[in-house]
Short mmCIF file of C-alpha atoms and ligand atoms in Angstrom, two decimals:
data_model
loop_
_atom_site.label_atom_id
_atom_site.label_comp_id
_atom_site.label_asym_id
_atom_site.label_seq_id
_atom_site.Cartn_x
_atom_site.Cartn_y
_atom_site.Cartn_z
CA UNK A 244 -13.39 31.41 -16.64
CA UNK A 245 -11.49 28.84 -14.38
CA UNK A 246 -7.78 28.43 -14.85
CA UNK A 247 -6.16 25.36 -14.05
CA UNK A 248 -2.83 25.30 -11.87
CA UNK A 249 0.48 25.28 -14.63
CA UNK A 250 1.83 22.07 -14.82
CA UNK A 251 3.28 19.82 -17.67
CA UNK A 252 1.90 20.24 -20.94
CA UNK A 253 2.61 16.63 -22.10
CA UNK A 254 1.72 13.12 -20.00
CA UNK A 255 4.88 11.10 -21.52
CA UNK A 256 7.41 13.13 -19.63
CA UNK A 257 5.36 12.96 -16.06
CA UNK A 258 4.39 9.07 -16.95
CA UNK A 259 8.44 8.69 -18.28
CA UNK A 260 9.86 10.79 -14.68
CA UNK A 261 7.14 8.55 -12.62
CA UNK A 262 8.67 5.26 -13.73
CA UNK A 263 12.45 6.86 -13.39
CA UNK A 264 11.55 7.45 -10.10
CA UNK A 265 8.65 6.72 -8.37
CA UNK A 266 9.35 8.13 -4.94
CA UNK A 267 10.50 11.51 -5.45
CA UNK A 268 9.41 12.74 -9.38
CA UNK A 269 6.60 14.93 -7.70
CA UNK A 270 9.85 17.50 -6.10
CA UNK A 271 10.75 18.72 -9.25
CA UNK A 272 7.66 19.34 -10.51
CA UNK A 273 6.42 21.59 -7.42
CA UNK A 274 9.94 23.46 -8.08
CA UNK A 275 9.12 24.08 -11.08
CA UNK A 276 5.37 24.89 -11.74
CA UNK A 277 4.36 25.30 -7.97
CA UNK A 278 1.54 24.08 -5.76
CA UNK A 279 -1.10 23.03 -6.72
CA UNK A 280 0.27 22.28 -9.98
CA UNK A 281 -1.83 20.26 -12.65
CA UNK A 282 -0.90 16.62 -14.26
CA UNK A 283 -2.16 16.44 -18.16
CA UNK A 284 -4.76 13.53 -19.07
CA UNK A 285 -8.27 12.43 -19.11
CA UNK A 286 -9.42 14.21 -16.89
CA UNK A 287 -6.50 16.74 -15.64
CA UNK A 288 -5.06 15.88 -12.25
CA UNK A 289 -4.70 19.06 -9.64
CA UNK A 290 -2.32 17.84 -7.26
CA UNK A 291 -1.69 19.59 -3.96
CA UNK A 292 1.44 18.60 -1.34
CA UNK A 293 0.46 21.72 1.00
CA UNK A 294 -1.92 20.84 4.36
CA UNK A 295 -3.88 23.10 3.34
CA UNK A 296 -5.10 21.57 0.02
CA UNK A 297 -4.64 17.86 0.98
CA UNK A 298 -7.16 19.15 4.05
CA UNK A 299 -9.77 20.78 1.28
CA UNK A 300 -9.90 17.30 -0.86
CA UNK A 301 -9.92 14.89 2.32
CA UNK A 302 -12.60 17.07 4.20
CA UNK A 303 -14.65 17.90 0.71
CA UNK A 304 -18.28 16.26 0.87
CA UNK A 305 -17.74 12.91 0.05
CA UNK A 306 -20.62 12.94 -2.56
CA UNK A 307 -19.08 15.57 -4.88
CA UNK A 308 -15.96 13.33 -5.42
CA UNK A 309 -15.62 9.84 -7.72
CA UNK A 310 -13.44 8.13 -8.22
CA UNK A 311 -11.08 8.76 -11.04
CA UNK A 312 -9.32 5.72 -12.02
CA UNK A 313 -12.50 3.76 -13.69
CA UNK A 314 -10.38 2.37 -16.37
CA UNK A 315 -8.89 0.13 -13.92
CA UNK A 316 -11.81 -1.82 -14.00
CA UNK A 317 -10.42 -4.14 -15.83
CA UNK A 318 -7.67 -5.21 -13.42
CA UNK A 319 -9.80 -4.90 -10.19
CA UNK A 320 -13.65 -5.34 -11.67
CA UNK A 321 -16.98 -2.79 -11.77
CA UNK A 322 -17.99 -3.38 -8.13
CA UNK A 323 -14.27 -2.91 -6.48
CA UNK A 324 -14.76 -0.77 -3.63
CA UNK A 325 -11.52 1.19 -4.78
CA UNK A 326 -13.77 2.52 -7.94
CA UNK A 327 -17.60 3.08 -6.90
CA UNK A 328 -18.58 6.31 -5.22
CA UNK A 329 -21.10 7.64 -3.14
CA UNK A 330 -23.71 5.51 -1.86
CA UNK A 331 -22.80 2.43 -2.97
CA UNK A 332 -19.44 3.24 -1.89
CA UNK A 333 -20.53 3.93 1.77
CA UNK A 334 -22.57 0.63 1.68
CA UNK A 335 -19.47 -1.54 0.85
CA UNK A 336 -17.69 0.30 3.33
CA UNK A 337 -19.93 0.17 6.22
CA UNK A 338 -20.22 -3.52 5.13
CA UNK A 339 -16.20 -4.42 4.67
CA UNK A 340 -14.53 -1.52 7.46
CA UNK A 341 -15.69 -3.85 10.87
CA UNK A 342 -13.58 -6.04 10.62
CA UNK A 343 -10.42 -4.38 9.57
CA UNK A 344 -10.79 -2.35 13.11
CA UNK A 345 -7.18 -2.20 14.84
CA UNK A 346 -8.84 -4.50 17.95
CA UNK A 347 -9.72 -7.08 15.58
CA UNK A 348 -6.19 -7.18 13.97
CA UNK A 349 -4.79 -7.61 17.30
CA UNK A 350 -5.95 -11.46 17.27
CA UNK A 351 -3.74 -11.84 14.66
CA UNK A 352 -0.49 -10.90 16.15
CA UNK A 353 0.81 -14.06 17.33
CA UNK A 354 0.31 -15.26 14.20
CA UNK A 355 2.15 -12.84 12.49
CA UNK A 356 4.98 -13.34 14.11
CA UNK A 357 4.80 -17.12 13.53
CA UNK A 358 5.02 -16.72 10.05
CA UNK A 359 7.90 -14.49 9.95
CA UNK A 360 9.59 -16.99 12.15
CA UNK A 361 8.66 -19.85 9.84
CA UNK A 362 10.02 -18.01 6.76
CA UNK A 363 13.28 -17.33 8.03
CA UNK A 364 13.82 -20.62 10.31
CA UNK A 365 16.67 -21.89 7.80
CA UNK A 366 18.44 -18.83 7.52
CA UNK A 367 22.35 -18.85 9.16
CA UNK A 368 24.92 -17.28 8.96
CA UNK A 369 25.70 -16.14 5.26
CA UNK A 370 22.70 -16.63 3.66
CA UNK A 371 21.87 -13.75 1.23
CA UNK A 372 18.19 -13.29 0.66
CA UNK A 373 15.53 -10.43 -0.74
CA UNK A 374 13.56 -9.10 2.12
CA UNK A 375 11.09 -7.77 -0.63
CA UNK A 376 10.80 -11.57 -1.21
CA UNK A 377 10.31 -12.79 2.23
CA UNK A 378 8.15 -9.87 3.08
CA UNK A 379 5.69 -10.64 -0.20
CA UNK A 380 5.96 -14.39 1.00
CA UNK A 381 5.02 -13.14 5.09
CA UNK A 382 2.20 -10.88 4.16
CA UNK A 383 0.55 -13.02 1.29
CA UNK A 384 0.44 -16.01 3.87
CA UNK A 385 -1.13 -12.82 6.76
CA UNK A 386 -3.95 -11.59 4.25
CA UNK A 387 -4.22 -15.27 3.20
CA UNK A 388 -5.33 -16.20 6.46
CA UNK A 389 -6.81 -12.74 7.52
CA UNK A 390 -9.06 -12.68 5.00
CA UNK A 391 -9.76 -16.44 4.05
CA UNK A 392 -8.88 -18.63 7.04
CA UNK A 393 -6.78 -20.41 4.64
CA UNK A 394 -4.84 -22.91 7.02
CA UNK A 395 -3.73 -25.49 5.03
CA UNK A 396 -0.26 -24.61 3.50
CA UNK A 397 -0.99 -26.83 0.05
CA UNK A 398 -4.33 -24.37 -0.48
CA UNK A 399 -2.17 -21.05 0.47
CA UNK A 400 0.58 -21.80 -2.15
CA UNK A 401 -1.98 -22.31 -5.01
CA UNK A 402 -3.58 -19.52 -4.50
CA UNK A 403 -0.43 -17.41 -3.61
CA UNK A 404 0.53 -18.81 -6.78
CA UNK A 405 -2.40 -17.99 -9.10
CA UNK A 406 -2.51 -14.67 -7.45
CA UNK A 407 1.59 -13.65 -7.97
CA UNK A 408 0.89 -14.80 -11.54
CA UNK A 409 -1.88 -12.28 -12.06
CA UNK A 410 -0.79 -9.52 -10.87
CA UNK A 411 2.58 -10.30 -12.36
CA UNK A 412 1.08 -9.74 -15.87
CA UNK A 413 -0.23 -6.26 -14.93
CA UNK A 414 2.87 -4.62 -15.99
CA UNK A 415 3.04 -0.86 -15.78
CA UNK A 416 2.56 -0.45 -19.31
CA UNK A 417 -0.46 -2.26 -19.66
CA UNK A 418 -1.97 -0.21 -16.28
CA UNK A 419 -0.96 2.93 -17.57
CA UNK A 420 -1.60 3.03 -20.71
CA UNK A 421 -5.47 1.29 -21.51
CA UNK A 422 -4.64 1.71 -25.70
CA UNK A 423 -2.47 -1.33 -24.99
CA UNK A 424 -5.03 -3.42 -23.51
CA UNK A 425 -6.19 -5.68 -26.00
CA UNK A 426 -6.40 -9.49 -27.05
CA UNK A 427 -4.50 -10.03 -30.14
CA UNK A 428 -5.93 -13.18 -31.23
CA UNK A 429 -5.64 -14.77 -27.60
CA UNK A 430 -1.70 -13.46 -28.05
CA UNK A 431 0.04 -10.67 -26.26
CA UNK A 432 0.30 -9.54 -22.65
CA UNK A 433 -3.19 -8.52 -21.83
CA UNK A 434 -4.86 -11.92 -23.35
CA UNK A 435 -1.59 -13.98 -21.11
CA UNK A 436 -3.20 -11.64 -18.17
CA UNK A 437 -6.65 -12.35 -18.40
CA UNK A 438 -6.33 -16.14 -18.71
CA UNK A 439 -4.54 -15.97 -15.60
CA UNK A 440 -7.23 -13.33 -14.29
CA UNK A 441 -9.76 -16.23 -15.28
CA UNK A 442 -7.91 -19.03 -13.29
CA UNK A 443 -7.92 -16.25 -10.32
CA UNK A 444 -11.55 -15.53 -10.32
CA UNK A 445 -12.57 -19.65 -10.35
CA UNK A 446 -10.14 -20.09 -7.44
CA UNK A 447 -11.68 -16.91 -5.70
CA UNK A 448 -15.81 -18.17 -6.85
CA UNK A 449 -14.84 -21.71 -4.86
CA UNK A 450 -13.41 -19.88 -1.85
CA UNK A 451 -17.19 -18.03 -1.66
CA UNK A 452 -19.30 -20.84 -2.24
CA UNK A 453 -17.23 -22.91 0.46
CA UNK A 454 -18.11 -19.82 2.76
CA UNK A 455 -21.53 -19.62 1.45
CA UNK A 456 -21.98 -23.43 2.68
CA UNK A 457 -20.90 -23.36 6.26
CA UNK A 458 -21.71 -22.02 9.43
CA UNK A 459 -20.38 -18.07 9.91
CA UNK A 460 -16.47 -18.13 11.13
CA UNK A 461 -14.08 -15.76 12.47
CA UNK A 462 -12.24 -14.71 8.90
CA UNK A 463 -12.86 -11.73 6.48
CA UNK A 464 -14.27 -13.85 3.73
CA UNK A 465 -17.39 -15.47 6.47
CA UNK A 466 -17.87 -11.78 8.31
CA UNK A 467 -18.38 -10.64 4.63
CA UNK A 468 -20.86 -13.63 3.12
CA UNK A 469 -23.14 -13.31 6.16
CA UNK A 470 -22.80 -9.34 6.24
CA UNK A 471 -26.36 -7.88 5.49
CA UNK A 472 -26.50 -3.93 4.76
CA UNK A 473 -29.03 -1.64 5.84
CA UNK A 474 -32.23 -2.89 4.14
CA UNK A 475 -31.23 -6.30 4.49
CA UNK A 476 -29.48 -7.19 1.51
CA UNK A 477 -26.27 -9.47 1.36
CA UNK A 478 -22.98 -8.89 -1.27
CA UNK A 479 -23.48 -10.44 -4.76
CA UNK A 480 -20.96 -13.16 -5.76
CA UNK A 481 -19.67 -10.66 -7.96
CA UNK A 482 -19.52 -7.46 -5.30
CA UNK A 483 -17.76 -10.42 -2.96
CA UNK A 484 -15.24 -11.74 -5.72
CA UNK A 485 -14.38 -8.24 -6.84
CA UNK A 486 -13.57 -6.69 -2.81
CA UNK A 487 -11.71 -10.10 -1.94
CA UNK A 488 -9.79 -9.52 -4.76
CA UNK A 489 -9.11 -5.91 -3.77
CA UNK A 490 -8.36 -6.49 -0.29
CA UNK A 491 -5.51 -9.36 -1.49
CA UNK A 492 -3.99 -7.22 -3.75
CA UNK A 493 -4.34 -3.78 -1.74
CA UNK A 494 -3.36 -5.76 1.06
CA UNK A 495 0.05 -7.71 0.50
CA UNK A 496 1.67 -5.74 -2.29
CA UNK A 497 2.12 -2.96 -0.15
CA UNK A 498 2.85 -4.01 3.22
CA UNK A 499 5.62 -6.29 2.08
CA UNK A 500 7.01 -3.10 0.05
CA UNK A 501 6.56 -0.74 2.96
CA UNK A 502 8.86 -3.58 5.34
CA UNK A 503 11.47 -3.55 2.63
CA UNK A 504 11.95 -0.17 2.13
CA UNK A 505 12.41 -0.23 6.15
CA UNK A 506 15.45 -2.26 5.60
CA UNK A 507 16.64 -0.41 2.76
CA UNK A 508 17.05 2.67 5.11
CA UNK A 509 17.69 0.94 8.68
CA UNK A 510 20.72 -1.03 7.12
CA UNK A 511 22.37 1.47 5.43
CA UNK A 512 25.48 2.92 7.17
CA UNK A 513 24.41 6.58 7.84
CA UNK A 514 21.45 5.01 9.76
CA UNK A 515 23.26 3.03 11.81
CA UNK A 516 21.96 5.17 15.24
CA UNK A 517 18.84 4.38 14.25
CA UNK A 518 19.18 0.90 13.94
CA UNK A 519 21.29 0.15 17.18
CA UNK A 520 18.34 2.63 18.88
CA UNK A 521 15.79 0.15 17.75
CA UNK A 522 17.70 -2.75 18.80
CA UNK A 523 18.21 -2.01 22.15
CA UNK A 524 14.41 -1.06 22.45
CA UNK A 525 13.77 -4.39 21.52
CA UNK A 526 16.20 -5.94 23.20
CA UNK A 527 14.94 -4.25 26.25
CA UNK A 528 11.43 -6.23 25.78
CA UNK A 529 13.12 -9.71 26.95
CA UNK A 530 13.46 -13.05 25.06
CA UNK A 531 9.37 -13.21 24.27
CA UNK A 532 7.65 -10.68 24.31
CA UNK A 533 3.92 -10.37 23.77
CA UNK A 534 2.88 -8.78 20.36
CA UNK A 535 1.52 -6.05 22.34
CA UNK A 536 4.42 -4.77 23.93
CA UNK A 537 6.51 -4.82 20.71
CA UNK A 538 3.49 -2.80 19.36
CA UNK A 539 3.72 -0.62 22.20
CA UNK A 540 7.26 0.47 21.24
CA UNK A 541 7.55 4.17 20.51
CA UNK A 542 10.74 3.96 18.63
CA UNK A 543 9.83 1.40 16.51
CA UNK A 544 6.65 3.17 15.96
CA UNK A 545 8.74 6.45 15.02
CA UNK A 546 11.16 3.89 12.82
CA UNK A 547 7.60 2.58 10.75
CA UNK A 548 6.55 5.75 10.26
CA UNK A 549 9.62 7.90 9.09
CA UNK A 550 9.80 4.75 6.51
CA UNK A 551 6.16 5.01 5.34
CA UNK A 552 6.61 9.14 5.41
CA UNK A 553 10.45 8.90 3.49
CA UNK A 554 9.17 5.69 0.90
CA UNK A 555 5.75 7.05 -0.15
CA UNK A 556 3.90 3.48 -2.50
CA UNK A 557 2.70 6.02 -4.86
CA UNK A 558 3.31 9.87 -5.28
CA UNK A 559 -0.53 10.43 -5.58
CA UNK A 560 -2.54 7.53 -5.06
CA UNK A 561 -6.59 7.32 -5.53
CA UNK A 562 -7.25 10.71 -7.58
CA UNK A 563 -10.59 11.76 -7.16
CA UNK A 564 -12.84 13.51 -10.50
CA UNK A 565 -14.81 16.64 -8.97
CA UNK A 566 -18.83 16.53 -9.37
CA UNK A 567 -18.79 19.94 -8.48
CA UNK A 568 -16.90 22.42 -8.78
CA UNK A 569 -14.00 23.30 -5.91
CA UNK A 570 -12.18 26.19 -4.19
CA UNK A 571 -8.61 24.25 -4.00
CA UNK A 572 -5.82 26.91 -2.24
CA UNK A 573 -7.17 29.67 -4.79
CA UNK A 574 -8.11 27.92 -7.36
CA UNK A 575 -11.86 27.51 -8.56
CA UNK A 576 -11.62 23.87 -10.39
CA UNK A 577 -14.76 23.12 -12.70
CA UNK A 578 -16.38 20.37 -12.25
CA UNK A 579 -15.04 16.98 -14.18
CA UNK A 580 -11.61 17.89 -13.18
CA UNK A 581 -9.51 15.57 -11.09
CA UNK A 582 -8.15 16.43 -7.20
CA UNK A 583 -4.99 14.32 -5.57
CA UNK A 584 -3.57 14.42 -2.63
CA UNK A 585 0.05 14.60 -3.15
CA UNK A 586 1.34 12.13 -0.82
CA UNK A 587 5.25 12.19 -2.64
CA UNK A 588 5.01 16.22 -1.90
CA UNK A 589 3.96 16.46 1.21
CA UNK A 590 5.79 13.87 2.93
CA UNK A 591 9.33 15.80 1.19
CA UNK A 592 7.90 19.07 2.22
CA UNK A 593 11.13 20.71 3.99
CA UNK A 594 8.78 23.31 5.75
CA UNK A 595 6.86 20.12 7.51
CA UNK A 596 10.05 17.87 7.69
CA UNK A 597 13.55 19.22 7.53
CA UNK A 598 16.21 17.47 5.33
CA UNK A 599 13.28 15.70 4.03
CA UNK A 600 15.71 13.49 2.17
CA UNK A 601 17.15 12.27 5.49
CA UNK A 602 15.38 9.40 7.34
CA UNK A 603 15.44 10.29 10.93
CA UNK A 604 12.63 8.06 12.49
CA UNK A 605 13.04 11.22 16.12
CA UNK A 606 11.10 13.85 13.89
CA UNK A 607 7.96 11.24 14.85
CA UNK A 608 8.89 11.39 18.74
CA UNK A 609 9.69 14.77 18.84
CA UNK A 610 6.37 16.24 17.14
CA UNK A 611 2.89 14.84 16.12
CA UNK A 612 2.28 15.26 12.31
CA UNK A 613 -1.15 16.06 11.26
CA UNK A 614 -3.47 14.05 8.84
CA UNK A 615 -2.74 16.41 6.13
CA UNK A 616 1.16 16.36 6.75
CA UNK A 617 1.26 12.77 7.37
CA UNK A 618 -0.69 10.58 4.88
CA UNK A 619 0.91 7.21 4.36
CA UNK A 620 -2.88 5.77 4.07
CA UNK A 621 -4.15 8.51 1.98
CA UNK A 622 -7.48 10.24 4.10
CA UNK A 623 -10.95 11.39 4.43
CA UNK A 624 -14.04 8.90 3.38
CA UNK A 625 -11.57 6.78 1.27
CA UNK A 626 -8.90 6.29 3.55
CA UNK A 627 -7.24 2.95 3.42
CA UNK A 628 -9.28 -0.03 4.94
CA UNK A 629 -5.73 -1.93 5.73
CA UNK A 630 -4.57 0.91 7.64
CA UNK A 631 -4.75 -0.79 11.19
CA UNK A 632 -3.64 -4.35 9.98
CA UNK A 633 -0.40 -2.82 7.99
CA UNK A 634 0.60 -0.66 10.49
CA UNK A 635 0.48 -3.52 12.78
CA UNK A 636 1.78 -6.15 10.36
CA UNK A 637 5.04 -4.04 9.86
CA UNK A 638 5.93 -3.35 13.21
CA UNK A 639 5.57 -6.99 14.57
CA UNK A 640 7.62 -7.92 11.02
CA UNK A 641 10.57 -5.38 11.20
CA UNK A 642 11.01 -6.00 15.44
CA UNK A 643 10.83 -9.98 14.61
CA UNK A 644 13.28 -9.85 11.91
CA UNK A 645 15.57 -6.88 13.81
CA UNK A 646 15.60 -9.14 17.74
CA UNK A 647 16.05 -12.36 15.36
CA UNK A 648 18.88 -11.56 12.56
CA UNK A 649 21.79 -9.05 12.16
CA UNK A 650 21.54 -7.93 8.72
CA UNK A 651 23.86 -6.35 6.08
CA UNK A 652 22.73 -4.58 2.79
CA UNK A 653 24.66 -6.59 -0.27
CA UNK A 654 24.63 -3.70 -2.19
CA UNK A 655 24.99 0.52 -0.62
CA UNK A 656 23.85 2.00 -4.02
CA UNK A 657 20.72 4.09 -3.69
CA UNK A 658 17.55 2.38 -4.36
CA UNK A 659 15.31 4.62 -6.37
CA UNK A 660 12.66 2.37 -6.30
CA UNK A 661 10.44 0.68 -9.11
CA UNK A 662 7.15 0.52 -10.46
CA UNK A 663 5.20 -2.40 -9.62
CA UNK A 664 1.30 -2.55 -10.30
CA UNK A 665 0.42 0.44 -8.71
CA UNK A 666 2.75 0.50 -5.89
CA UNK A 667 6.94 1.80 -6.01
CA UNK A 668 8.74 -1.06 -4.20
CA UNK A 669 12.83 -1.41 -4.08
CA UNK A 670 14.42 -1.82 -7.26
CA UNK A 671 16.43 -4.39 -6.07
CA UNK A 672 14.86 -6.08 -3.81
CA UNK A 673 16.95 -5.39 -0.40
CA UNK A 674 19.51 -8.28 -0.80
CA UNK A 675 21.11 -8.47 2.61
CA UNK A 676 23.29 -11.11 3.56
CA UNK A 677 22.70 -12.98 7.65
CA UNK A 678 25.92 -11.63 9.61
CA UNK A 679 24.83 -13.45 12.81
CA UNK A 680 21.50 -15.47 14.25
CA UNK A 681 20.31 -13.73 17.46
C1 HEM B 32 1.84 -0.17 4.19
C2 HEM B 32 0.77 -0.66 3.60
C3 HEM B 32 -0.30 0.16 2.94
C4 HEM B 32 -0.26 1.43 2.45
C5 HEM B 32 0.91 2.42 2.46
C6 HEM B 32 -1.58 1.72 1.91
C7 HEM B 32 -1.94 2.93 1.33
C8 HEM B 32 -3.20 3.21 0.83
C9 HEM B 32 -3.57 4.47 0.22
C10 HEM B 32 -2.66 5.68 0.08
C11 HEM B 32 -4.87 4.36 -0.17
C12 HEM B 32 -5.70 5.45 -0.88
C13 HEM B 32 -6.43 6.24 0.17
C14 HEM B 32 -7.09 7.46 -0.38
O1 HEM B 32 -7.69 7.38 -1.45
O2 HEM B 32 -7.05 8.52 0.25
C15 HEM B 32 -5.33 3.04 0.17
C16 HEM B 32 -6.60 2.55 -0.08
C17 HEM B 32 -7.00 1.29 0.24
N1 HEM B 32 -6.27 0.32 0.92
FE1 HEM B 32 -4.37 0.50 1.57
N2 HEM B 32 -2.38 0.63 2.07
C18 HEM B 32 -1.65 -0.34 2.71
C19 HEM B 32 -2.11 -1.60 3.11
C20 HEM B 32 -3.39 -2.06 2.94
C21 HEM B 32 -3.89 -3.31 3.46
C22 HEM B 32 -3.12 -4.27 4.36
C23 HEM B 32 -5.19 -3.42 3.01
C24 HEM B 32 -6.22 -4.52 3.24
C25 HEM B 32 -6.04 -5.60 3.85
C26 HEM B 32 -5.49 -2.24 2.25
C27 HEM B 32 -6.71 -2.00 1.65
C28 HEM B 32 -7.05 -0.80 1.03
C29 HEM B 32 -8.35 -0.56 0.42
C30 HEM B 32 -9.51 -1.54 0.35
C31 HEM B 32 -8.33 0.76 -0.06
C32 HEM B 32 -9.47 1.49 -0.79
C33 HEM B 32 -10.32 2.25 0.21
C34 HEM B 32 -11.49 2.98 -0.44
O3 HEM B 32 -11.42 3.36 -1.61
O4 HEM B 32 -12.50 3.17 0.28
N3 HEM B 32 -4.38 -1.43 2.22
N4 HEM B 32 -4.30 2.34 0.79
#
């Protein structure tokens, strides 16, 4: 008979330690039961921080993993390609993944940089603001016009708006628990959330037919109306609605945390090396550089990364349920079981990354970190589609706001982070206050 790895025996203290603190409440749990160790629920999660195991799930035959988060339906819709598996997965795929290629992002990186500079033209000397804020602000207005060509500031901030309100009313109670999600006589949370959900989906149905009606252009939302799959078949309204909707939320959310938490650490005292290392790389560049040289730089490179390997968005994100069984580091899991990668394990792992606590942006110029050690965009067949742009996106962010802005943290207590949809962003926000315009 199979065994499962020891883990907890009850969800509410994993679910309570997950929303004390998101980053790092995988650590204790690996001291204490081991790895792989197993998270209770429907199904079981086995979750692995060790190379090994992450290599076993991410190299596994893509067809003998699904998805495991269905219930999320709800939020995201039946067709998002976040929940379908095999075939129809690799159709939506081969059909959304062209134009997310790193070349293609390139185009955007003037841009980028414009709208930094736009959000933070009024800022002097003394000004205290939340670079959470600005970030969400920068990147809603990138994927805005990434994935919908959406020019015209008026028709951004509705739909920024609409959008913020929805996902907004997804609060971590309602995602984590799905008991709680239901309409109490148009009353409650989850009915609030779906009107707004409602509003969403009519602003996202115009945005396709508008596509639908012109001649192919150069954004996300054309490529993907005049996309045709192998035997010749375009996206439904609904497959379209329901990946727009995944790429906008998949796609801000997360880069504008992941810039944040880069201030968090480059402002704080201890890392003060770090930061005046950066600077002077940037400095270095001249008064305008092109977006690829910034891109080119290896220490802010090393600076993005040790921030995307030290502030993990979620300890295990994606779990996949096993349609066969699996040998996992010893292990024989029965089918129907779920597999995660670990991502909050094995980017603390003090074998792979020494004082893991310490954020020391050299480790990434001093060795190269394999896929299995190094997973900020999770891996294998589902690895994130936005991996290119928010890579990208970050780096031309962090060296526009460094060369532009010095910065100083309002507040030096830790940060432990906080649940937001599915994603652990800053607790407080990163309130800095402008020392001095550059
Ligand atoms: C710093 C920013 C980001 C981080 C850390 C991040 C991280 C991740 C992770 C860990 C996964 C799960 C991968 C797995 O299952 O192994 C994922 C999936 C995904 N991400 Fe991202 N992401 C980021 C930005 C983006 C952006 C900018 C987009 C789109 C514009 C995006 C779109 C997606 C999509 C569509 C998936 C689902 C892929 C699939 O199931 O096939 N992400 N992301």
């Amino acid at each position: 008979m199979s065994t499962l790895p020891p883990g907890p025996r009850g969800q509410f203290g994993a679910i309570l330690g997950y929303l004390r603190d998101p980053l790092h409440c995988m650590v204790p749990m690996v001291a204490r039961y081991g790895d792989p160790f197993t998270l209770p629920g429907k199904p079981p999660i086995v979750c692995t921080g060790e190379p090994e195991g992450i290599r076993a799930i991410y190299t596994a035959d893509p067809d003998t993993l699904a998805p495991a988060a269905a219930d999320m339906a709800v939020f995201l819709g039946d067709t998002s390609l976040i929940l379908v598996g095999g075939a129809e997965h690799r159709r939506l795929r081969r059909l959304a993944a062209p134009p997310f290629h790193a070349a293609r992002m390139r185009a955007h990186g003037a841009r980028i940089i414009a709208i930094t500079e736009a959000h933070t033209s009024a800022w002097q000397e003394g000004e205290v603001a939340s670079i959470h804020a600005l970030a969400q602000k920068i990147s809603l207005d990138v994927i805005l016009r990434v994935i919908f060509g959406l020019e015209q500031p008026a028709a951004m901030a509705a739909f920024a708006e609409l959008l913020q309100r929805t996902l907004d009313g997804i609060s971590p109670l309602l995602a984590l628990f799905p008991a709680l999600r239901r309409d109490f006589a148009g009353l409650g949370p989850f009915a609030a959330f779906r009107r707004r959900q409602r509003a969403l989906h009519a602003a996202l149905d115009e945005q396709i037919a508008a596509a639908r009606a012109t001649e192919p252009r150069a954004d996300l939302l054309s490529l993907l109306v005049h996309a045709r799959d192998d035997a010749g078949e375009a996206l439904t309204d609904q497959e379209l609605r329901d990946q727009l909707l995944l790429l906008v939320i998949a796609g801000h959310e997360t880069t504008a945390i992941a810039i944040a938490w880069a201030f968090d650490a480059l402002l704080r005292p201890e890392n003060a090396a770090a930061l005046e290392r950066l600077r002077a790389e940037l400095d270095a560049l001249g008064p305008a550089p092109e977006p690829a040289a910034i891109d080119r730089a290896p220490y802010l490179e090393a600076a993005c990364n040790e921030t995307l390997r030290r502030y993990p968005l979620a300890p295990a994100p994606a779990p996949r349920r096993l349609l066969q069984p699996m040998e996992l580091l010893g292990y024989k899991l029965p089918a129907g079981v779920g597999v995660a990668a670990g991502i909050g394990v094995a980017h603390f792992r003090e074998a792979t990354y020494p004082e893991p606590l310490v954020f020391r942006p050299e480790r990434f110029l001093e060795r190269t970190f394999s896929p299995f050690e190094f997973l900020p965009f999770g891996g294998g067949a589902r690895r994130c589609l936005g991996a290119a742009l928010a890579g990208y996106e970050m780096r031309l962010v962090v060296a526009t706001l460094i060369r532009g802005f010095v910065l100083r943290l309002r507040s030096l207590r830790p940060d432990l982070g906080k649940v937001r949809a599915a994603n652990a962003g800053p607790r407080h926000g990163v309130e800095v206050e402008v020392v001095e315009r550059t």
